[in-house]
Tab-separated table of C-alpha atoms and ligand atoms in Angstrom:
chain	number	residue	atom	x	y	z
A	1	UNK	CA	-8.798	-3.303	0.679
A	2	UNK	CA	-9.981	-1.383	3.023
A	3	UNK	CA	-10.102	-4.180	5.147
A	4	UNK	CA	-6.145	-5.235	5.772
A	5	UNK	CA	-4.548	-1.753	5.073
A	6	UNK	CA	-6.856	-0.076	8.317
A	7	UNK	CA	-5.441	-3.669	9.709
A	8	UNK	CA	-1.958	-2.276	8.547
A	9	UNK	CA	-2.526	1.012	9.419
A	10	UNK	CA	-3.857	0.241	13.008
A	11	UNK	CA	-0.761	-1.296	13.568
A	12	UNK	CA	1.932	0.334	12.909
A	13	UNK	CA	0.094	4.002	13.921
A	14	UNK	CA	1.074	4.157	17.491
A	15	UNK	CA	4.726	4.072	16.550
A	16	UNK	CA	4.747	5.819	12.653
A	17	UNK	CA	2.426	8.538	13.158
A	18	UNK	CA	2.948	9.244	16.796
A	19	UNK	CA	4.839	12.495	16.345
A	20	UNK	CA	5.644	14.188	13.667
A	21	UNK	CA	7.071	13.505	10.673
A	22	UNK	CA	10.209	15.037	9.921
A	23	UNK	CA	11.209	14.007	13.625
A	24	UNK	CA	11.170	10.445	12.638
A	25	UNK	CA	14.229	9.222	12.669
A	26	UNK	CA	15.356	9.600	17.115
A	27	UNK	CA	18.473	8.026	18.309
A	28	UNK	CA	16.464	4.858	18.736
A	29	UNK	CA	16.400	4.003	15.295
A	30	UNK	CA	18.621	1.437	13.300
A	31	UNK	CA	19.291	2.057	9.467
A	32	UNK	CA	16.654	-0.151	7.435
A	33	UNK	CA	18.020	-2.977	5.876
A	34	UNK	CA	17.172	-4.155	1.588
A	35	UNK	CA	16.914	-7.299	3.100
A	36	UNK	CA	13.638	-5.523	5.092
A	37	UNK	CA	12.543	-3.275	2.764
A	38	UNK	CA	11.824	-6.715	0.367
A	39	UNK	CA	10.282	-8.166	3.388
A	40	UNK	CA	7.565	-5.048	3.502
A	41	UNK	CA	6.890	-5.084	0.126
A	42	UNK	CA	6.275	-8.603	-0.184
A	43	UNK	CA	3.544	-8.249	2.647
A	44	UNK	CA	1.657	-5.912	0.565
A	45	UNK	CA	2.279	-8.025	-2.826
A	46	UNK	CA	1.356	-10.705	-0.646
A	47	UNK	CA	-2.021	-8.807	0.499
A	48	UNK	CA	-2.836	-7.556	-3.280
A	49	UNK	CA	-2.325	-11.066	-4.874
A	50	UNK	CA	-4.420	-12.487	-1.990
A	51	UNK	CA	-7.060	-9.988	-0.906
A	52	UNK	CA	-7.365	-7.101	-3.514
A	53	UNK	CA	-9.698	-8.053	-6.785
A	54	UNK	CA	-7.806	-5.631	-9.440
A	55	UNK	CA	-4.629	-7.604	-9.183
A	56	UNK	CA	-4.740	-9.471	-12.293
A	57	UNK	CA	-3.566	-12.783	-12.158
A	58	UNK	CA	-1.635	-12.784	-16.142
A	59	UNK	CA	1.895	-14.639	-15.239
A	60	UNK	CA	2.017	-13.346	-19.689
A	61	UNK	CA	1.686	-10.110	-18.747
A	62	UNK	CA	3.681	-10.207	-15.941
A	63	UNK	CA	6.598	-11.865	-17.742
A	64	UNK	CA	6.290	-9.206	-20.699
A	65	UNK	CA	6.510	-6.334	-18.211
A	66	UNK	CA	9.379	-8.119	-16.198
A	67	UNK	CA	11.415	-8.213	-19.512
A	68	UNK	CA	10.533	-4.440	-20.263
A	69	UNK	CA	10.993	-3.416	-16.374
A	70	UNK	CA	14.561	-5.402	-16.623
A	71	UNK	CA	16.343	-4.123	-19.741
A	72	UNK	CA	15.597	-0.400	-18.404
A	73	UNK	CA	17.330	-1.611	-15.052
A	74	UNK	CA	19.883	-2.788	-16.858
A	75	UNK	CA	20.621	0.507	-18.050
A	76	UNK	CA	19.992	2.623	-14.595
A	77	UNK	CA	23.482	2.145	-13.550
A	78	UNK	CA	22.194	2.933	-9.670
A	79	UNK	CA	19.935	-0.337	-9.791
A	80	UNK	CA	21.319	-3.206	-7.807
A	81	UNK	CA	18.359	-4.960	-6.714
A	82	UNK	CA	15.881	-6.916	-9.018
A	83	UNK	CA	12.597	-5.053	-9.752
A	84	UNK	CA	9.418	-7.592	-9.859
A	85	UNK	CA	6.230	-5.798	-11.731
A	86	UNK	CA	2.745	-6.697	-11.388
A	87	UNK	CA	-0.763	-6.008	-12.655
A	88	UNK	CA	-3.497	-4.448	-11.563
A	89	UNK	CA	-7.021	-4.274	-13.739
A	90	UNK	CA	-7.538	-0.522	-13.072
A	91	UNK	CA	-8.184	2.122	-16.128
A	92	UNK	CA	-6.683	4.797	-14.441
A	93	UNK	CA	-2.964	5.516	-15.642
A	94	UNK	CA	-0.976	4.163	-12.910
A	95	UNK	CA	2.082	2.368	-12.254
A	96	UNK	CA	3.498	2.428	-8.702
A	97	UNK	CA	7.442	1.561	-6.500
A	98	UNK	CA	6.664	-0.291	-3.311
A	99	UNK	CA	9.834	-1.049	-1.202
A	100	UNK	CA	12.261	-3.790	-1.948
A	101	UNK	CA	11.447	-2.911	-5.592
A	102	UNK	CA	7.845	-3.878	-6.159
A	103	UNK	CA	6.172	-2.127	-9.191
A	104	UNK	CA	2.577	-1.955	-9.698
A	105	UNK	CA	1.520	-1.433	-12.949
A	106	UNK	CA	-1.805	-0.830	-14.225
A	107	UNK	CA	-3.597	-1.537	-17.130
A	108	UNK	CA	-4.949	1.542	-17.473
A	109	UNK	CA	-1.497	3.041	-18.239
A	110	UNK	CA	-0.670	-0.078	-20.834
A	111	UNK	CA	-3.643	0.199	-22.741
A	112	UNK	CA	-2.763	4.463	-22.886
A	113	UNK	CA	0.289	3.994	-23.996
A	114	UNK	CA	0.728	4.004	-28.234
A	115	UNK	CA	4.082	2.305	-28.282
A	116	UNK	CA	6.607	0.558	-26.482
A	117	UNK	CA	8.806	3.550	-25.654
A	118	UNK	CA	6.259	5.477	-24.328
A	119	UNK	CA	5.466	2.913	-21.876
A	120	UNK	CA	9.157	2.207	-21.089
A	121	UNK	CA	9.637	6.234	-19.934
A	122	UNK	CA	6.771	6.198	-17.132
A	123	UNK	CA	8.890	2.931	-16.286
A	124	UNK	CA	11.822	4.565	-16.298
A	125	UNK	CA	10.564	7.011	-14.206
A	126	UNK	CA	9.505	4.832	-11.549
A	127	UNK	CA	12.543	2.630	-11.177
A	128	UNK	CA	14.852	5.665	-11.330
A	129	UNK	CA	12.698	6.976	-7.848
A	130	UNK	CA	13.584	3.720	-6.766
A	131	UNK	CA	17.305	3.633	-7.494
A	132	UNK	CA	17.536	6.988	-6.362
A	133	UNK	CA	15.806	5.971	-3.118
A	134	UNK	CA	13.008	9.278	-3.061
A	135	UNK	CA	11.206	7.106	-0.861
A	136	UNK	CA	14.117	7.517	1.872
A	137	UNK	CA	15.003	10.928	1.181
A	138	UNK	CA	11.779	12.312	0.721
A	139	UNK	CA	11.501	11.530	4.936
A	140	UNK	CA	14.470	13.751	5.392
A	141	UNK	CA	16.700	10.807	6.527
A	142	UNK	CA	18.480	8.090	3.872
A	143	UNK	CA	19.331	5.372	5.653
A	144	UNK	CA	17.845	5.387	9.193
A	145	UNK	CA	13.308	4.823	9.211
A	146	UNK	CA	11.505	2.854	11.240
A	147	UNK	CA	10.497	-0.685	8.886
A	148	UNK	CA	6.969	0.639	10.558
A	149	UNK	CA	7.160	3.901	8.431
A	150	UNK	CA	7.887	2.033	5.691
A	151	UNK	CA	5.132	0.303	5.870
A	152	UNK	CA	2.734	3.038	6.927
A	153	UNK	CA	3.983	4.585	3.685
A	154	UNK	CA	3.689	2.001	1.062
A	155	UNK	CA	-0.003	1.161	2.739
A	156	UNK	CA	-0.625	4.688	2.144
A	157	UNK	CA	0.648	4.698	-1.640
A	158	UNK	CA	-1.646	1.654	-2.229
A	159	UNK	CA	-4.107	3.448	-0.610
A	160	UNK	CA	-3.867	6.282	-2.555
A	161	UNK	CA	-3.621	4.601	-6.176
A	162	UNK	CA	-7.095	5.408	-7.135
A	163	UNK	CA	-8.764	6.402	-4.072
A	164	UNK	CA	-7.380	9.363	-2.687
A	165	UNK	CA	-10.405	10.191	-1.094
A	166	UNK	CA	-10.589	6.985	0.842
A	167	UNK	CA	-7.044	7.235	1.588
A	168	UNK	CA	-6.638	10.169	3.347
A	169	UNK	CA	-9.862	10.299	5.341
A	170	UNK	CA	-11.510	7.054	7.421
A	171	UNK	CA	-9.107	4.882	7.247
A	172	UNK	CA	-5.633	5.983	8.547
A	173	UNK	CA	-6.911	9.236	10.150
A	174	UNK	CA	-5.318	12.802	9.758
A	175	UNK	CA	-1.968	11.743	10.668
A	176	UNK	CA	-2.603	9.715	7.407
A	177	UNK	CA	-3.639	12.484	5.653
A	178	UNK	CA	0.058	13.831	6.143
A	179	UNK	CA	1.683	10.511	5.197
A	180	UNK	CA	-0.316	11.267	1.715
A	181	UNK	CA	0.639	14.977	1.197
A	182	UNK	CA	4.178	13.638	1.988
A	183	UNK	CA	3.668	11.471	-1.440
A	184	UNK	CA	3.804	13.463	-3.570
A	185	UNK	CA	7.695	13.662	-4.414
A	186	UNK	CA	8.866	16.625	-5.054
A	187	UNK	CA	9.612	19.426	-7.985
A	188	UNK	CA	13.737	18.607	-7.810
A	189	UNK	CA	12.490	14.495	-7.307
A	190	UNK	CA	10.636	14.501	-10.217
A	191	UNK	CA	13.434	15.862	-12.142
A	192	UNK	CA	16.202	13.522	-11.153
A	193	UNK	CA	14.140	11.212	-11.875
A	194	UNK	CA	13.005	12.332	-14.685
A	195	UNK	CA	16.765	12.737	-15.941
A	196	UNK	CA	18.179	9.503	-14.620
A	197	UNK	CA	14.957	7.632	-16.537
A	198	UNK	CA	15.036	9.425	-20.089
A	199	UNK	CA	19.556	7.923	-19.390
A	200	UNK	CA	18.197	4.551	-18.835
A	201	UNK	CA	15.268	4.476	-21.327
A	202	UNK	CA	17.806	5.696	-24.310
A	203	UNK	CA	21.038	3.091	-22.773
A	204	UNK	CA	18.459	0.901	-23.432
A	205	UNK	CA	17.242	1.535	-26.949
A	206	UNK	CA	14.182	2.821	-26.669
A	207	UNK	CA	12.786	5.935	-28.161
A	208	UNK	CA	13.699	8.959	-25.968
A	209	UNK	CA	11.275	11.213	-27.338
A	210	UNK	CA	8.343	9.154	-26.197
A	211	UNK	CA	9.102	10.732	-22.454
A	212	UNK	CA	7.856	14.399	-23.005
A	213	UNK	CA	5.517	12.885	-25.987
A	214	UNK	CA	3.424	10.905	-23.255
A	215	UNK	CA	3.627	13.573	-20.679
A	216	UNK	CA	1.708	15.612	-23.005
A	217	UNK	CA	-0.985	13.034	-23.686
A	218	UNK	CA	-1.107	12.564	-19.971
A	219	UNK	CA	-1.525	16.360	-19.795
A	220	UNK	CA	-4.442	16.577	-22.466
A	221	UNK	CA	-6.200	13.233	-20.815
A	222	UNK	CA	-6.667	15.311	-17.352
A	223	UNK	CA	-7.684	17.989	-19.347
A	224	UNK	CA	-10.563	15.746	-20.506
A	225	UNK	CA	-11.224	14.583	-18.028
A	226	UNK	CA	-14.822	14.911	-17.021
A	227	UNK	CA	-14.854	15.455	-13.876
A	228	UNK	CA	-11.300	17.164	-13.613
A	229	UNK	CA	-10.548	14.380	-11.636
A	230	UNK	CA	-5.874	14.526	-11.951
A	231	UNK	CA	-5.362	10.764	-12.539
A	232	UNK	CA	-3.409	8.426	-9.952
A	233	UNK	CA	0.213	8.933	-11.522
A	234	UNK	CA	-0.406	12.577	-12.264
A	235	UNK	CA	-1.023	13.180	-8.004
A	236	UNK	CA	2.116	11.021	-7.096
A	237	UNK	CA	4.160	12.711	-9.347
A	238	UNK	CA	2.851	16.446	-10.480
A	239	UNK	CA	3.749	17.587	-13.800
A	240	UNK	CA	3.998	20.832	-15.521
A	241	UNK	CA	5.305	22.190	-18.062
A	242	UNK	CA	8.570	22.835	-17.632
A	243	UNK	CA	8.732	19.210	-16.877
A	244	UNK	CA	7.434	18.602	-20.644
A	245	UNK	CA	9.691	21.396	-21.965
A	246	UNK	CA	12.765	19.832	-19.909
A	247	UNK	CA	11.836	16.483	-20.671
A	248	UNK	CA	11.769	17.596	-24.769
A	249	UNK	CA	14.633	19.919	-24.686
A	250	UNK	CA	17.184	16.931	-23.516
A	251	UNK	CA	15.808	14.300	-25.445
A	252	UNK	CA	16.463	16.530	-28.745
A	253	UNK	CA	20.203	16.774	-27.326
A	254	UNK	CA	20.291	12.679	-27.957
A	255	UNK	CA	20.782	11.180	-31.564
A	256	UNK	CA	17.840	10.299	-33.493
A	257	UNK	CA	16.820	6.792	-32.339
A	258	UNK	CA	13.852	4.785	-33.965
A	259	UNK	CA	12.947	1.482	-31.769
A	260	UNK	CA	10.613	-0.682	-33.494
A	261	UNK	CA	7.655	-2.353	-30.880
A	262	UNK	CA	8.542	-5.971	-29.222
A	263	UNK	CA	5.419	-7.626	-31.084
A	264	UNK	CA	4.493	-8.446	-27.442
A	265	UNK	CA	3.832	-5.111	-26.550
A	266	UNK	CA	1.000	-4.748	-28.971
A	267	UNK	CA	-0.549	-8.075	-27.792
A	268	UNK	CA	-0.372	-7.626	-24.775
A	269	UNK	CA	-2.363	-4.559	-25.710
A	270	UNK	CA	-4.513	-6.866	-27.169
A	271	UNK	CA	-5.083	-9.120	-24.847
A	272	UNK	CA	-6.188	-6.435	-22.367
A	273	UNK	CA	-8.619	-5.160	-24.272
A	274	UNK	CA	-9.991	-8.730	-25.551
A	275	UNK	CA	-10.724	-8.860	-21.591
A	276	UNK	CA	-12.474	-6.408	-20.849
A	277	UNK	CA	-16.086	-5.267	-21.337
A	278	UNK	CA	-18.207	-7.793	-23.119
A	279	UNK	CA	-17.099	-10.011	-24.526
A	280	UNK	CA	-19.870	-9.357	-27.803
A	281	UNK	CA	-18.156	-6.036	-27.653
A	282	UNK	CA	-14.872	-7.384	-27.645
A	283	UNK	CA	-15.698	-9.217	-30.622
A	284	UNK	CA	-16.954	-6.830	-32.997
A	285	UNK	CA	-13.845	-3.880	-32.099
A	286	UNK	CA	-11.475	-6.355	-33.505
A	287	UNK	CA	-13.681	-7.682	-35.982
A	288	UNK	CA	-14.113	-4.425	-37.268
A	289	UNK	CA	-10.045	-3.258	-36.525
A	290	UNK	CA	-9.517	-6.338	-38.885
A	291	UNK	CA	-11.955	-5.516	-42.063
A	292	UNK	CA	-11.469	-2.555	-42.047
A	293	UNK	CA	-7.409	-3.154	-41.727
A	294	UNK	CA	-7.507	0.150	-38.573
A	295	UNK	CA	-5.025	-1.267	-36.289
A	296	UNK	CA	-1.523	-0.708	-34.488
A	297	UNK	CA	-0.409	-4.085	-35.862
A	298	UNK	CA	-2.275	-6.218	-37.851
A	299	UNK	CA	-0.477	-9.338	-35.669
A	300	UNK	CA	-2.306	-7.910	-32.539
A	301	UNK	CA	-5.701	-7.253	-34.757
A	302	UNK	CA	-6.066	-10.960	-35.519
A	303	UNK	CA	-4.733	-11.541	-32.131
A	304	UNK	CA	-7.108	-9.686	-30.484
A	305	UNK	CA	-10.029	-10.822	-32.114
A	306	UNK	CA	-8.825	-14.323	-31.785
A	307	UNK	CA	-9.019	-13.964	-28.030
A	308	UNK	CA	-11.846	-12.316	-27.962
A	309	UNK	CA	-13.531	-14.709	-30.165
A	310	UNK	CA	-12.308	-17.787	-27.569
A	311	UNK	CA	-14.113	-15.733	-24.901
A	312	UNK	CA	-18.141	-15.272	-26.136
A	313	UNK	CA	-17.254	-19.339	-26.558
A	314	UNK	CA	-17.025	-19.088	-30.023
A	315	UNK	CA	-13.612	-22.142	-29.949
A	316	UNK	CA	-14.145	-22.904	-33.494
A	317	UNK	CA	-13.667	-19.249	-35.356
A	318	UNK	CA	-11.560	-18.434	-32.613
A	319	UNK	CA	-9.197	-21.701	-33.871
A	320	UNK	CA	-9.038	-19.992	-37.975
A	321	UNK	CA	-8.280	-16.652	-36.861
A	322	UNK	CA	-5.379	-18.058	-34.996
A	323	UNK	CA	-4.618	-20.192	-38.246
A	324	UNK	CA	-4.548	-16.655	-40.235
A	325	UNK	CA	-2.538	-15.182	-37.115
A	326	UNK	CA	0.302	-17.617	-37.192
A	327	UNK	CA	1.005	-16.732	-40.574
A	328	UNK	CA	1.874	-13.446	-40.200
A	329	UNK	CA	3.637	-13.685	-36.354
A	330	UNK	CA	5.156	-16.035	-34.454
A	331	UNK	CA	6.039	-15.275	-30.433
A	332	UNK	CA	5.374	-17.750	-27.716
A	333	UNK	CA	1.952	-15.799	-26.899
A	334	UNK	CA	0.366	-16.644	-29.851
A	335	UNK	CA	0.584	-20.435	-28.880
A	336	UNK	CA	-0.246	-20.123	-25.067
A	337	UNK	CA	-3.586	-18.897	-26.842
A	338	UNK	CA	-3.569	-21.549	-29.520
A	339	UNK	CA	-3.496	-24.219	-26.765
A	340	UNK	CA	-6.023	-22.621	-24.813
A	341	UNK	CA	-8.046	-22.518	-27.909
A	342	UNK	CA	-7.627	-26.373	-28.283
A	343	UNK	CA	-8.731	-27.118	-24.468
A	344	UNK	CA	-12.185	-24.837	-24.863
A	345	UNK	CA	-12.239	-27.225	-28.029
A	346	UNK	CA	-11.816	-30.490	-25.619
A	347	UNK	CA	-8.652	-31.425	-27.274
A	348	UNK	CA	-7.124	-32.086	-24.412
A	349	UNK	CA	-4.063	-34.086	-26.333
A	350	UNK	CA	-4.271	-31.765	-28.959
A	351	UNK	CA	-2.908	-28.873	-26.467
A	352	UNK	CA	-0.284	-30.878	-24.858
A	353	UNK	CA	1.845	-31.424	-27.921
A	354	UNK	CA	1.285	-27.662	-29.421
A	355	UNK	CA	3.192	-27.099	-25.976
A	356	UNK	CA	5.236	-29.525	-25.791
A	357	UNK	CA	6.599	-28.298	-29.494
A	358	UNK	CA	6.290	-24.967	-28.957
A	359	UNK	CA	8.359	-24.920	-25.679
A	360	UNK	CA	11.379	-27.004	-27.485
A	361	UNK	CA	11.742	-23.499	-30.002
A	362	UNK	CA	10.794	-21.181	-27.137
A	363	UNK	CA	12.820	-22.834	-24.354
A	364	UNK	CA	12.869	-19.684	-22.263
A	365	UNK	CA	9.240	-18.968	-22.285
A	366	UNK	CA	7.741	-19.465	-18.064
A	367	UNK	CA	4.272	-18.388	-19.188
A	368	UNK	CA	4.463	-21.411	-21.853
A	369	UNK	CA	6.357	-23.749	-19.464
A	370	UNK	CA	2.993	-22.919	-16.906
A	371	UNK	CA	0.718	-23.394	-19.707
A	372	UNK	CA	2.043	-26.747	-20.535
A	373	UNK	CA	2.736	-28.057	-17.098
A	374	UNK	CA	-0.659	-26.756	-16.242
A	375	UNK	CA	-2.736	-28.447	-19.480
A	376	UNK	CA	-0.391	-32.010	-19.055
A	377	UNK	CA	-1.935	-32.019	-15.424
A	378	UNK	CA	-5.302	-30.827	-16.378
A	379	UNK	CA	-5.263	-34.082	-18.887
A	380	UNK	CA	-4.814	-36.275	-15.923
A	381	UNK	CA	-1.415	-37.102	-17.088
A	382	UNK	CA	0.145	-36.330	-13.470
A	383	UNK	CA	3.900	-37.930	-14.176
A	384	UNK	CA	4.649	-36.128	-17.767
A	385	UNK	CA	3.552	-32.867	-15.377
A	386	UNK	CA	5.883	-33.965	-12.669
A	387	UNK	CA	8.552	-34.361	-14.947
A	388	UNK	CA	7.868	-31.732	-17.396
A	389	UNK	CA	7.629	-29.490	-13.887
A	390	UNK	CA	11.509	-30.991	-12.721
A	391	UNK	CA	13.769	-29.663	-14.299
A	392	UNK	CA	12.523	-25.848	-14.766
A	393	UNK	CA	12.311	-25.974	-10.682
A	394	UNK	CA	15.872	-26.534	-10.405
A	395	UNK	CA	16.544	-24.018	-12.783
A	396	UNK	CA	14.185	-21.257	-11.061
A	397	UNK	CA	14.373	-22.279	-7.443
A	398	UNK	CA	12.509	-18.870	-6.878
A	399	UNK	CA	9.435	-18.919	-9.243
A	400	UNK	CA	6.678	-19.640	-6.580
A	401	UNK	CA	4.239	-20.454	-10.164
A	402	UNK	CA	6.325	-23.653	-10.237
A	403	UNK	CA	6.207	-24.345	-6.540
A	404	UNK	CA	2.089	-23.349	-6.940
A	405	UNK	CA	1.808	-26.710	-9.834
A	406	UNK	CA	4.113	-28.236	-7.984
A	407	UNK	CA	2.193	-28.786	-5.453
A	408	UNK	CA	-1.059	-28.883	-6.806
A	409	UNK	CA	0.054	-32.253	-9.340
A	410	UNK	CA	0.878	-33.813	-5.699
A	411	UNK	CA	-2.591	-33.242	-4.030
A	412	UNK	CA	-4.107	-35.344	-7.686
A	413	UNK	CA	-1.256	-37.915	-6.887
A	414	UNK	CA	-2.917	-37.804	-2.948
A	415	UNK	CA	0.683	-37.564	-2.183
A	416	UNK	CA	0.335	-35.660	0.981
A	417	UNK	CA	3.928	-34.855	2.126
A	418	UNK	CA	5.218	-33.576	-0.465
A	419	UNK	CA	1.565	-31.697	-1.751
A	420	UNK	CA	2.360	-29.419	1.975
A	421	UNK	CA	5.679	-29.585	1.041
A	422	UNK	CA	5.301	-28.135	-1.826
A	423	UNK	CA	2.817	-25.316	-0.213
A	424	UNK	CA	4.978	-24.216	2.357
A	425	UNK	CA	8.018	-22.958	-0.003
A	426	UNK	CA	4.779	-20.997	-2.467
A	427	UNK	CA	4.297	-19.397	0.974
A	428	UNK	CA	8.338	-19.054	1.778
A	429	UNK	CA	8.679	-17.233	-1.089
A	430	UNK	CA	5.541	-14.483	-0.841
A	431	UNK	CA	7.112	-14.176	2.358
A	432	UNK	CA	4.551	-16.147	4.630
A	433	UNK	CA	6.732	-17.642	7.032
A	434	UNK	CA	4.140	-18.410	9.758
A	435	UNK	CA	2.023	-20.462	6.797
A	436	UNK	CA	5.082	-22.082	5.348
A	437	UNK	CA	5.700	-23.635	9.191
A	438	UNK	CA	2.299	-24.183	9.281
A	439	UNK	CA	2.271	-26.482	5.699
A	440	UNK	CA	5.594	-28.199	7.030
A	441	UNK	CA	3.724	-29.381	9.501
A	442	UNK	CA	0.856	-30.937	8.250
A	443	UNK	CA	3.686	-32.652	5.486
A	444	UNK	CA	5.250	-33.988	9.430
A	445	UNK	CA	1.635	-35.346	10.030
A	446	UNK	CA	0.491	-36.445	6.938
A	447	UNK	CA	1.560	-39.674	7.344
A	448	UNK	CA	3.334	-40.659	3.995
A	449	UNK	CA	6.524	-39.079	4.706
A	450	UNK	CA	9.874	-41.339	5.304
A	451	UNK	CA	12.351	-40.686	7.958
A	452	UNK	CA	14.793	-39.225	5.904
A	453	UNK	CA	11.925	-36.924	3.920
A	454	UNK	CA	10.447	-36.243	7.839
A	455	UNK	CA	14.050	-34.606	9.005
A	456	UNK	CA	14.559	-32.677	5.998
A	457	UNK	CA	10.890	-31.055	6.632
A	458	UNK	CA	12.539	-30.658	10.620
A	459	UNK	CA	15.602	-29.141	9.205
A	460	UNK	CA	13.046	-26.320	7.002
A	461	UNK	CA	10.781	-25.800	10.017
A	462	UNK	CA	13.984	-24.961	12.369
A	463	UNK	CA	15.360	-22.335	8.832
A	464	UNK	CA	12.249	-20.399	8.841
A	465	UNK	CA	11.209	-20.157	12.467
A	466	UNK	CA	14.864	-18.514	12.795
A	467	UNK	CA	14.290	-16.191	10.102
A	468	UNK	CA	10.777	-15.206	11.462
A	469	UNK	CA	11.754	-14.352	15.300
A	470	UNK	CA	14.986	-12.955	13.389
A	471	UNK	CA	12.267	-10.305	11.211
A	472	UNK	CA	9.749	-10.068	13.784
A	473	UNK	CA	12.593	-8.640	16.010
A	474	UNK	CA	13.250	-6.042	12.912
A	475	UNK	CA	10.166	-5.080	12.668
A	476	UNK	CA	9.596	-4.142	15.996
A	477	UNK	CA	12.386	-2.354	16.939
B	501	ZN	ZN1	8.015	10.585	-10.016
C-alpha cells in the first residue's frame, strides 16, 4: 500500500504541498467538478482493490452495505450522488469517505456494532460529511479546490486509516502531517454530521438512540485498549462527552422507534466471524453458541456454524447444518452458502440447479446472480452462463462484476475478441482508461472480430481516448 501512496504523493507533492494549506486556491484554480471528484475517488478505490491486501472482495457484504447506505442516503435531503461501499478486513473500528461518494468500512466496525441501527449511525454520519462537503469546506474553499490537492487528501486519509505512524512520517513528509492534522474534522463539522446523520437515521426508520449508544461504546473501547491507541474513527472524528450528550438529548426529543434488524445484518456479522482466525476455532465458537443457545440470532449462529464447517472442509456436516438453517430463515445469503456447500461436495449440477431456483425466488439479488453465472461457468456450461448473464448486462450496464464474468466466459470459449472487449469495459468502469484502450487494441488484433465488431471497437477507442485526454487536462490544471 505504501508503494502506490508514495507514488501518488510524489506526483502531487510539488504542487499540493509547496505552499501552506490555507493559501490554496489561488486565482488559477477552477472549481473541481463532481466528475473529477468521482475520478479521484475511483482511482483510489481501484488501487485499494488491486493492491491493498486488506481489501475484502465479498459481493454479499458490499451488497448489504450498499442497501443499508442507500436507505440512509435517500433519507438525507442533501444526497444527490450515488454512494458506493467497500469493505476492508481490519479489526479497527473505522469508516471513511473518499471524494466521489466512496465509503470504506472496516470489518471491525461491522463486528463491533451490536444492532443494525448502531452500524447505520456511523454510516449516516459519514454520508453526512460527504453531503455537507466538509472535506472541501475544511480547506476553506467550497468549490475551489485543485484536483491534485484532493487526491493528496484522499491519499492521506487512507494512510491514516490504521497506521497513523506511517501516514505522517515516512511517506509524505512534514507537509503530509499538515494535511493529516487538517483531516480531523472540527467540532462544528462533527456536530453538523451528527445532526444530519441522526435525521437520516430517524427518517430511514432506524433507532435514533443507537448513535449515542455506539459513541459511548467506542469511547469505552478506547479507554480499555491496551496500548491506549485511539481507534481510527475517533482520530478523524474526535469524540467527547459533549457529542455523546448531544446525541442523547436529540434522540430523546424524537419519538421512540423500535427497529427490527434485518436478518442480513446478523448473517453478515456471522460470515465475517466464520471467515476469520483459524477455521477450527470458528467451528467451536459457533458450535457452542448453538448448543448453549448463546446468540442474538439463532439463524446467524447456525449460518456461522455452516460457513465455518465448510471452511474447515467438513462439507457433509455443513450441509446438515444448512438444512436446519433453512427451516428458520429464508434469504438469498443462505442460498449462496448452500451452493458453495454443494460445490465443495463435488455436486456442480446440484449447485447450478439450486442457484437457478433461488434466482427465481430472489430476482433482485446481485450476489446470487454472480454465483449462478459463476457456477454455470465453473461447470463448463459456457453457453448457459452467457445466456444467464445477457439480460443482467443490459439491466445493469455499470456492474463491473458482470463484465468480468462475461470476459471469463468468452476466454473459456476461446473468443478472444469478445473476451478483450468485455475486459475493456471492466477497466473503463473502474476508471482505468489506458488499460481499457489497451484491451480494445488487443481485441482488434485478436483476429476473430468481424467488420462490424471492429468498427464498434474503433468508435469506443476514440471515445475513451477523448475522455482520457480531457481528464488528463483537468487533473493537470
Ligand atoms: Zn465525523
